[in-house]
Amino acid sequence: MAPVQIRSTVLTLRRVDAYHALTLVAPAIAAKFRPGQFVTVAVGGPETSMLGRRAFAVHDVRPDHGGTVEFIFEASGPGTRWLASLRARDSLDLVGPLGRPFPLPKDPSSCLLLGVGYGSAPLFALAARLAERGCSIDYLLGGQSADRVFGALSARRNGRSAAVATSDGSFGARGAVTALLEQIIREARTDVIYASAPVPVLRAVTATANRYAIPVQASVDVPMACGTGVCMGCVLPVTGNDGITRIVRSCVDGPVFRGDLVRWDDMGTIPFDALGAPGWNPASPGGRPPGNPPILGGNLPPQTPAAPLGHAG
Amino acid sequence: MPVDMRARIGQVELPNLVLTAAGCAGAGRELAQFTDVARVGAIISKSIMAEPRTGNPAPRLAETPSGMLNSVGTQGPGIDAFLQRDLPWLLSRGARVVVSIAGQTIREYAELAARLSDTAGVTAIEVNLSCPNAEDAGRLFALDPQRAGSVIAAVRGSARYDIPVFAKLAPDVTDIVAVASACVAAGAEGLSLINTLLGMAIDPATMRPALAGTYGGLSGPAIRPVAVRCIWQAREAFPGVPIIGMGGVRTGRDALELLLAGASTIAVGTELMHDPSACSRVLRELEEELVAIGVDRAADVVGQAHGRFARGLARRT
């Protein structure tokens, strides 16, 4: 399953409402891809001043032209604007497939697929795999406005049900997807939630799912600069099965995490009970500094950022 | 005829002179998906500290024009996990490993050097001096010739005699030659030039610093002229001291520039985030550059920007 780095040719670039869909010829990546994985691209051409790669969840792979890979993006910065200016037959430095895919249930299950904005892109390839396993699929999609809800048509066509919520009410219910979540969980008797959305939504979805004792597989969107694990930029606090919190890289340990293991309230901090945190004590149970009370799932106040150490980092 | 790209660090012969810079190759495994680590000149490890460290909170990286700011904060597994897991893996794949060490006290540096000396397969120790000195109000060791020299003396004193010690210096100093001089006097066999420059970016959208750690180390092509200057100055002052040159190397031509300034090996850093197979590409491009100027041994161009012979070479092209 090792990723590959290739020169890939642009097959098509098309507008999808507020977003762009870029389809690339990439047989070696298409062959290895599993839903939930992502690709990275170098942007700006050979003399670019933009050193970070841009990471995108794969929307779909297709067998035509030997194998194509498509991802969805919004032209929101200089790198993505450059991508939006590509034309068919241009070539691109592409790496993938990267990251851990969505795990699939062993038995036929009732699956709720929740996506916000173009975050919903990776859910449709997942839905195809789930359907092969006899799972039923309900969709809950959201976005700022109607043109920022990705894949609603496909959801309506392929899902047992498809609910939509937009902030401005221009499509579906007015408000956040989380307002519709409980009703869908009850009606669909949801067994598992697959979610790909901004962090505050993932946090709320996980909290709701915990009340119903439903597992959440959350695809976390944190900025990445390399996608391969060398830059240590895309980190978040995640509790392991051993109960110890570690600062892990989304690109190699994710981007899909079990929602209940992510310390959502401690995103952007170093929780003091994380392995290797200042004051961390390997001798005390769970690595907690002695004398401190046990920590119950992320009720910590935000920590003040540690002083920068070793700017060589 | 192929160009002889070999180089030496201490007693160890490297198949070529292109290395990975500290903190830019992960534990080696990440890069091995794209590059055979045995064919990289040497892997310089992430800076290893005595204990596991979480590093700083996110956001840790900010892209700047032709540069990258980072405040990762030396996240790492600690020396025990490095010796049990990362180093044996690299050696099993046939890589040569230069181990970068970082400490908060002089004693921590010395203990790390001692631990590495009990282990086979360490090509050299690179001492990351850009670390806050816990005994000096968090001032970086690298900013003060005397403190930098003290660290090097302690490392040299506890490292096995046959493991060369390279001092990695920060460019944010008034006189890098003074720091280099203190390190060489304290027993450093070589210099690694340069570490990142301290920088900062502010996000206008949030009106806050872009990095959780406020400041970050600037790397990438933006700092290459600073690297060339520092390598040049060190070579002028200590023509016999080998230099691992790093700082914004992106192409073979960039690597050649650092060699001409006086580096005898070069390390690719930030470019590995942009192109995970950069080491093999830079090596190939450098070989092409050397062929173009009619050189058949890479070692022959080292420091050539300094003397009359440089002009002689230029005439031949």
PDB file of C-alpha atoms in Angstrom, chain B residues 70-295:
ATOM      1  CA  ASN B  70       8.295  26.061  11.878  1.00  0.00           C
ATOM      2  CA  SER B  71       7.912  25.835  15.611  1.00  0.00           C
ATOM      3  CA  VAL B  72       7.684  22.063  15.934  1.00  0.00           C
ATOM      4  CA  GLY B  73       9.599  22.250  19.210  1.00  0.00           C
ATOM      5  CA  THR B  74      11.749  19.136  18.823  1.00  0.00           C
ATOM      6  CA  GLN B  75       8.901  16.625  19.083  1.00  0.00           C
ATOM      7  CA  GLY B  76      10.558  13.265  19.359  1.00  0.00           C
ATOM      8  CA  PRO B  77      10.619   9.811  20.897  1.00  0.00           C
ATOM      9  CA  GLY B  78      13.617  10.298  23.187  1.00  0.00           C
ATOM     10  CA  ILE B  79      16.963   8.518  23.028  1.00  0.00           C
ATOM     11  CA  ASP B  80      15.693   5.137  24.303  1.00  0.00           C
ATOM     12  CA  ALA B  81      13.087   4.706  21.570  1.00  0.00           C
ATOM     13  CA  PHE B  82      15.517   6.092  19.003  1.00  0.00           C
ATOM     14  CA  LEU B  83      18.155   3.495  19.900  1.00  0.00           C
ATOM     15  CA  GLN B  84      15.654   0.637  20.159  1.00  0.00           C
ATOM     16  CA  ARG B  85      13.578   1.361  17.081  1.00  0.00           C
ATOM     17  CA  ASP B  86      14.684   4.105  14.689  1.00  0.00           C
ATOM     18  CA  LEU B  87      18.453   3.660  14.512  1.00  0.00           C
ATOM     19  CA  PRO B  88      18.378  -0.163  14.079  1.00  0.00           C
ATOM     20  CA  TRP B  89      15.783   0.218  11.335  1.00  0.00           C
ATOM     21  CA  LEU B  90      17.920   2.721   9.420  1.00  0.00           C
ATOM     22  CA  LEU B  91      21.033   0.570   9.796  1.00  0.00           C
ATOM     23  CA  SER B  92      19.132  -2.545   8.701  1.00  0.00           C
ATOM     24  CA  ARG B  93      18.253  -0.718   5.492  1.00  0.00           C
ATOM     25  CA  GLY B  94      21.894   0.050   4.839  1.00  0.00           C
ATOM     26  CA  ALA B  95      21.717   3.764   5.656  1.00  0.00           C
ATOM     27  CA  ARG B  96      24.545   5.765   7.164  1.00  0.00           C
ATOM     28  CA  VAL B  97      23.256   7.750  10.112  1.00  0.00           C
ATOM     29  CA  VAL B  98      24.424  11.052  11.528  1.00  0.00           C
ATOM     30  CA  VAL B  99      22.602  11.515  14.825  1.00  0.00           C
ATOM     31  CA  SER B 100      21.511  15.032  15.697  1.00  0.00           C
ATOM     32  CA  ILE B 101      21.301  15.621  19.433  1.00  0.00           C
ATOM     33  CA  ALA B 102      19.625  18.433  21.375  1.00  0.00           C
ATOM     34  CA  GLY B 103      19.695  19.207  25.077  1.00  0.00           C
ATOM     35  CA  GLN B 104      18.436  21.673  27.605  1.00  0.00           C
ATOM     36  CA  THR B 105      21.579  21.410  29.684  1.00  0.00           C
ATOM     37  CA  ILE B 106      25.210  20.711  28.880  1.00  0.00           C
ATOM     38  CA  ARG B 107      24.875  17.527  30.906  1.00  0.00           C
ATOM     39  CA  GLU B 108      21.993  16.302  28.708  1.00  0.00           C
ATOM     40  CA  TYR B 109      24.126  16.750  25.583  1.00  0.00           C
ATOM     41  CA  ALA B 110      26.999  14.853  27.200  1.00  0.00           C
ATOM     42  CA  GLU B 111      24.759  11.989  28.289  1.00  0.00           C
ATOM     43  CA  LEU B 112      23.263  11.687  24.820  1.00  0.00           C
ATOM     44  CA  ALA B 113      26.735  11.551  23.297  1.00  0.00           C
ATOM     45  CA  ALA B 114      27.704   8.832  25.773  1.00  0.00           C
ATOM     46  CA  ARG B 115      24.632   6.767  24.919  1.00  0.00           C
ATOM     47  CA  LEU B 116      25.401   7.038  21.204  1.00  0.00           C
ATOM     48  CA  SER B 117      28.983   5.967  21.824  1.00  0.00           C
ATOM     49  CA  ASP B 118      27.778   2.638  23.224  1.00  0.00           C
ATOM     50  CA  THR B 119      26.033   1.952  19.925  1.00  0.00           C
ATOM     51  CA  ALA B 120      27.503   0.723  16.679  1.00  0.00           C
ATOM     52  CA  GLY B 121      26.681   2.436  13.418  1.00  0.00           C
ATOM     53  CA  VAL B 122      26.753   6.126  14.333  1.00  0.00           C
ATOM     54  CA  THR B 123      28.616   7.869  11.506  1.00  0.00           C
ATOM     55  CA  ALA B 124      28.814  11.193  13.341  1.00  0.00           C
ATOM     56  CA  ILE B 125      27.088  13.261  15.998  1.00  0.00           C
ATOM     57  CA  GLU B 126      25.618  16.582  14.932  1.00  0.00           C
ATOM     58  CA  VAL B 127      25.115  18.885  17.907  1.00  0.00           C
ATOM     59  CA  ASN B 128      22.022  21.075  17.492  1.00  0.00           C
ATOM     60  CA  LEU B 129      23.048  24.144  19.457  1.00  0.00           C
ATOM     61  CA  SER B 130      19.804  26.049  18.713  1.00  0.00           C
ATOM     62  CA  CYS B 131      18.234  24.908  21.956  1.00  0.00           C
ATOM     63  CA  PRO B 132      17.269  27.006  24.967  1.00  0.00           C
ATOM     64  CA  ASN B 133      19.733  26.613  27.801  1.00  0.00           C
ATOM     65  CA  ALA B 134      17.693  25.808  30.902  1.00  0.00           C
ATOM     66  CA  GLU B 135      20.598  27.075  33.010  1.00  0.00           C
ATOM     67  CA  ASP B 136      20.779  30.418  31.179  1.00  0.00           C
ATOM     68  CA  ALA B 137      17.159  31.673  31.168  1.00  0.00           C
ATOM     69  CA  GLY B 138      16.362  29.825  27.948  1.00  0.00           C
ATOM     70  CA  ARG B 139      18.984  31.621  25.847  1.00  0.00           C
ATOM     71  CA  LEU B 140      20.044  29.464  22.900  1.00  0.00           C
ATOM     72  CA  PHE B 141      23.442  27.827  23.301  1.00  0.00           C
ATOM     73  CA  ALA B 142      24.228  28.740  19.704  1.00  0.00           C
ATOM     74  CA  LEU B 143      24.078  32.482  20.404  1.00  0.00           C
ATOM     75  CA  ASP B 144      27.065  32.542  22.703  1.00  0.00           C
ATOM     76  CA  PRO B 145      30.538  31.325  21.660  1.00  0.00           C
ATOM     77  CA  GLN B 146      31.492  30.328  25.176  1.00  0.00           C
ATOM     78  CA  ARG B 147      28.309  28.314  25.883  1.00  0.00           C
ATOM     79  CA  ALA B 148      28.412  26.694  22.434  1.00  0.00           C
ATOM     80  CA  GLY B 149      32.038  25.753  23.078  1.00  0.00           C
ATOM     81  CA  SER B 150      31.134  24.296  26.478  1.00  0.00           C
ATOM     82  CA  VAL B 151      28.523  22.028  24.908  1.00  0.00           C
ATOM     83  CA  ILE B 152      30.947  20.846  22.249  1.00  0.00           C
ATOM     84  CA  ALA B 153      33.679  20.207  24.820  1.00  0.00           C
ATOM     85  CA  ALA B 154      31.252  18.143  26.900  1.00  0.00           C
ATOM     86  CA  VAL B 155      30.052  16.161  23.869  1.00  0.00           C
ATOM     87  CA  ARG B 156      33.609  15.621  22.618  1.00  0.00           C
ATOM     88  CA  GLY B 157      34.598  14.506  26.087  1.00  0.00           C
ATOM     89  CA  SER B 158      31.925  11.823  26.352  1.00  0.00           C
ATOM     90  CA  ALA B 159      31.669  10.711  22.717  1.00  0.00           C
ATOM     91  CA  ARG B 160      33.798   7.800  21.533  1.00  0.00           C
ATOM     92  CA  TYR B 161      37.033   9.102  19.995  1.00  0.00           C
ATOM     93  CA  ASP B 162      36.278   7.733  16.537  1.00  0.00           C
ATOM     94  CA  ILE B 163      32.844   9.382  16.204  1.00  0.00           C
ATOM     95  CA  PRO B 164      33.286  12.852  14.704  1.00  0.00           C
ATOM     96  CA  VAL B 165      31.341  15.714  16.295  1.00  0.00           C
ATOM     97  CA  PHE B 166      29.780  18.387  14.078  1.00  0.00           C
ATOM     98  CA  ALA B 167      28.539  21.633  15.604  1.00  0.00           C
ATOM     99  CA  LYS B 168      25.345  22.892  13.981  1.00  0.00           C
ATOM    100  CA  LEU B 169      25.301  26.649  14.240  1.00  0.00           C
ATOM    101  CA  ALA B 170      22.562  29.246  14.161  1.00  0.00           C
ATOM    102  CA  PRO B 171      22.969  32.060  11.657  1.00  0.00           C
ATOM    103  CA  ASP B 172      21.231  34.622  13.922  1.00  0.00           C
ATOM    104  CA  VAL B 173      24.464  35.754  15.519  1.00  0.00           C
ATOM    105  CA  THR B 174      26.608  38.848  15.148  1.00  0.00           C
ATOM    106  CA  ASP B 175      29.717  36.857  14.309  1.00  0.00           C
ATOM    107  CA  ILE B 176      29.276  33.235  13.269  1.00  0.00           C
ATOM    108  CA  VAL B 177      33.040  32.812  12.929  1.00  0.00           C
ATOM    109  CA  ALA B 178      33.436  33.526  16.643  1.00  0.00           C
ATOM    110  CA  VAL B 179      30.948  30.755  17.495  1.00  0.00           C
ATOM    111  CA  ALA B 180      32.541  28.402  14.975  1.00  0.00           C
ATOM    112  CA  SER B 181      35.966  29.195  16.385  1.00  0.00           C
ATOM    113  CA  ALA B 182      34.852  28.332  19.932  1.00  0.00           C
ATOM    114  CA  CYS B 183      33.390  25.039  18.708  1.00  0.00           C
ATOM    115  CA  VAL B 184      36.493  24.076  16.734  1.00  0.00           C
ATOM    116  CA  ALA B 185      38.680  24.981  19.703  1.00  0.00           C
ATOM    117  CA  ALA B 186      36.465  22.798  21.913  1.00  0.00           C
ATOM    118  CA  GLY B 187      37.109  19.809  19.678  1.00  0.00           C
ATOM    119  CA  ALA B 188      34.448  19.850  16.961  1.00  0.00           C
ATOM    120  CA  GLU B 189      35.738  17.958  13.931  1.00  0.00           C
ATOM    121  CA  GLY B 190      33.259  19.691  11.627  1.00  0.00           C
ATOM    122  CA  LEU B 191      30.575  22.328  11.259  1.00  0.00           C
ATOM    123  CA  SER B 192      26.975  22.071  10.054  1.00  0.00           C
ATOM    124  CA  LEU B 193      25.872  25.326   8.486  1.00  0.00           C
ATOM    125  CA  ILE B 194      23.195  26.599   8.829  1.00  0.00           C
ATOM    126  CA  ASN B 195      20.275  26.075  11.165  1.00  0.00           C
ATOM    127  CA  THR B 196      17.052  28.016  10.584  1.00  0.00           C
ATOM    128  CA  LEU B 197      16.733  31.767  11.156  1.00  0.00           C
ATOM    129  CA  LEU B 198      14.270  32.961  13.758  1.00  0.00           C
ATOM    130  CA  GLY B 199      11.246  34.523  12.077  1.00  0.00           C
ATOM    131  CA  MET B 200       7.611  35.299  12.603  1.00  0.00           C
ATOM    132  CA  ALA B 201       4.406  35.616  10.602  1.00  0.00           C
ATOM    133  CA  ILE B 202       1.062  37.142  11.539  1.00  0.00           C
ATOM    134  CA  ASP B 203      -2.220  35.982  10.052  1.00  0.00           C
ATOM    135  CA  PRO B 204      -4.212  39.090   9.072  1.00  0.00           C
ATOM    136  CA  ALA B 205      -7.455  37.094   9.218  1.00  0.00           C
ATOM    137  CA  THR B 206      -7.052  36.282  12.917  1.00  0.00           C
ATOM    138  CA  MET B 207      -4.776  39.255  13.692  1.00  0.00           C
ATOM    139  CA  ARG B 208      -2.669  36.796  15.698  1.00  0.00           C
ATOM    140  CA  PRO B 209       0.744  35.156  15.207  1.00  0.00           C
ATOM    141  CA  ALA B 210       0.463  32.407  12.581  1.00  0.00           C
ATOM    142  CA  LEU B 211       2.334  29.937  14.811  1.00  0.00           C
ATOM    143  CA  ALA B 212       1.169  28.758  18.235  1.00  0.00           C
ATOM    144  CA  GLY B 213       4.780  29.123  19.345  1.00  0.00           C
ATOM    145  CA  THR B 214       4.784  32.766  18.086  1.00  0.00           C
ATOM    146  CA  TYR B 215       8.291  32.542  16.565  1.00  0.00           C
ATOM    147  CA  GLY B 216       9.538  29.893  14.215  1.00  0.00           C
ATOM    148  CA  GLY B 217      12.642  28.820  12.388  1.00  0.00           C
ATOM    149  CA  LEU B 218      12.737  30.019   8.788  1.00  0.00           C
ATOM    150  CA  SER B 219      14.022  27.535   6.224  1.00  0.00           C
ATOM    151  CA  GLY B 220      13.809  27.025   2.475  1.00  0.00           C
ATOM    152  CA  PRO B 221      15.316  28.814  -0.534  1.00  0.00           C
ATOM    153  CA  ALA B 222      14.629  32.173   1.157  1.00  0.00           C
ATOM    154  CA  ILE B 223      17.612  31.568   3.475  1.00  0.00           C
ATOM    155  CA  ARG B 224      20.060  30.139   0.941  1.00  0.00           C
ATOM    156  CA  PRO B 225      22.072  33.385   0.562  1.00  0.00           C
ATOM    157  CA  VAL B 226      22.551  33.400   4.334  1.00  0.00           C
ATOM    158  CA  ALA B 227      23.782  29.810   4.205  1.00  0.00           C
ATOM    159  CA  VAL B 228      26.212  30.616   1.404  1.00  0.00           C
ATOM    160  CA  ARG B 229      27.575  33.578   3.379  1.00  0.00           C
ATOM    161  CA  CYS B 230      28.011  31.568   6.598  1.00  0.00           C
ATOM    162  CA  ILE B 231      29.689  28.653   4.812  1.00  0.00           C
ATOM    163  CA  TRP B 232      31.968  31.085   3.006  1.00  0.00           C
ATOM    164  CA  GLN B 233      32.996  32.797   6.242  1.00  0.00           C
ATOM    165  CA  ALA B 234      33.617  29.495   8.038  1.00  0.00           C
ATOM    166  CA  ARG B 235      35.673  28.169   5.142  1.00  0.00           C
ATOM    167  CA  GLU B 236      37.784  31.348   5.075  1.00  0.00           C
ATOM    168  CA  ALA B 237      38.454  31.040   8.801  1.00  0.00           C
ATOM    169  CA  PHE B 238      38.950  27.235   8.977  1.00  0.00           C
ATOM    170  CA  PRO B 239      39.907  25.896   5.548  1.00  0.00           C
ATOM    171  CA  GLY B 240      40.662  22.438   6.978  1.00  0.00           C
ATOM    172  CA  VAL B 241      37.387  21.917   8.852  1.00  0.00           C
ATOM    173  CA  PRO B 242      34.764  19.927   6.933  1.00  0.00           C
ATOM    174  CA  ILE B 243      31.389  21.620   6.560  1.00  0.00           C
ATOM    175  CA  ILE B 244      27.996  20.001   6.032  1.00  0.00           C
ATOM    176  CA  GLY B 245      26.185  22.750   4.118  1.00  0.00           C
ATOM    177  CA  MET B 246      22.441  23.172   4.351  1.00  0.00           C
ATOM    178  CA  GLY B 247      19.962  25.994   3.877  1.00  0.00           C
ATOM    179  CA  GLY B 248      17.466  26.173   1.044  1.00  0.00           C
ATOM    180  CA  VAL B 249      19.005  23.583  -1.274  1.00  0.00           C
ATOM    181  CA  ARG B 250      16.397  22.780  -3.849  1.00  0.00           C
ATOM    182  CA  THR B 251      18.324  21.860  -7.000  1.00  0.00           C
ATOM    183  CA  GLY B 252      21.704  20.514  -8.031  1.00  0.00           C
ATOM    184  CA  ARG B 253      22.730  24.062  -8.884  1.00  0.00           C
ATOM    185  CA  ASP B 254      21.941  25.165  -5.311  1.00  0.00           C
ATOM    186  CA  ALA B 255      24.023  22.268  -4.002  1.00  0.00           C
ATOM    187  CA  LEU B 256      26.907  23.309  -6.249  1.00  0.00           C
ATOM    188  CA  GLU B 257      26.721  26.848  -4.847  1.00  0.00           C
ATOM    189  CA  LEU B 258      27.160  25.527  -1.298  1.00  0.00           C
ATOM    190  CA  LEU B 259      30.050  23.280  -2.379  1.00  0.00           C
ATOM    191  CA  LEU B 260      31.783  26.214  -4.046  1.00  0.00           C
ATOM    192  CA  ALA B 261      31.350  28.244  -0.852  1.00  0.00           C
ATOM    193  CA  GLY B 262      33.182  25.523   1.064  1.00  0.00           C
ATOM    194  CA  ALA B 263      30.795  22.765   2.112  1.00  0.00           C
ATOM    195  CA  SER B 264      32.164  19.256   1.483  1.00  0.00           C
ATOM    196  CA  THR B 265      28.764  17.602   1.835  1.00  0.00           C
ATOM    197  CA  ILE B 266      25.328  19.154   1.557  1.00  0.00           C
ATOM    198  CA  ALA B 267      21.992  18.366   3.187  1.00  0.00           C
ATOM    199  CA  VAL B 268      18.537  18.752   1.702  1.00  0.00           C
ATOM    200  CA  GLY B 269      15.958  19.951   4.216  1.00  0.00           C
ATOM    201  CA  THR B 270      12.699  21.753   3.582  1.00  0.00           C
ATOM    202  CA  GLU B 271      12.666  20.640  -0.055  1.00  0.00           C
ATOM    203  CA  LEU B 272      11.960  17.107   1.237  1.00  0.00           C
ATOM    204  CA  MET B 273       8.540  18.334   2.348  1.00  0.00           C
ATOM    205  CA  HIS B 274       7.900  19.599  -1.154  1.00  0.00           C
ATOM    206  CA  ASP B 275       9.513  16.685  -3.002  1.00  0.00           C
ATOM    207  CA  PRO B 276      10.030  13.475  -1.001  1.00  0.00           C
ATOM    208  CA  SER B 277      12.478  12.158  -3.612  1.00  0.00           C
ATOM    209  CA  ALA B 278      14.529  15.386  -3.651  1.00  0.00           C
ATOM    210  CA  CYS B 279      17.783  13.743  -2.524  1.00  0.00           C
ATOM    211  CA  SER B 280      18.149  11.550  -5.587  1.00  0.00           C
ATOM    212  CA  ARG B 281      17.041  14.381  -7.876  1.00  0.00           C
ATOM    213  CA  VAL B 282      19.486  16.899  -6.363  1.00  0.00           C
ATOM    214  CA  LEU B 283      22.284  14.329  -6.661  1.00  0.00           C
ATOM    215  CA  ARG B 284      21.485  13.728 -10.341  1.00  0.00           C
ATOM    216  CA  GLU B 285      21.232  17.438 -11.082  1.00  0.00           C
ATOM    217  CA  LEU B 286      24.485  18.151  -9.251  1.00  0.00           C
ATOM    218  CA  GLU B 287      26.234  15.479 -11.283  1.00  0.00           C
ATOM    219  CA  GLU B 288      24.930  17.123 -14.460  1.00  0.00           C
ATOM    220  CA  GLU B 289      26.185  20.518 -13.268  1.00  0.00           C
ATOM    221  CA  LEU B 290      29.631  19.060 -12.602  1.00  0.00           C
ATOM    222  CA  VAL B 291      29.759  17.394 -16.004  1.00  0.00           C
ATOM    223  CA  ALA B 292      28.826  20.716 -17.590  1.00  0.00           C
ATOM    224  CA  ILE B 293      31.795  22.495 -15.980  1.00  0.00           C
ATOM    225  CA  GLY B 294      34.151  19.640 -16.747  1.00  0.00           C
ATOM    226  CA  VAL B 295      34.788  18.331 -13.242  1.00  0.00           C
TER     227      VAL B 295
END
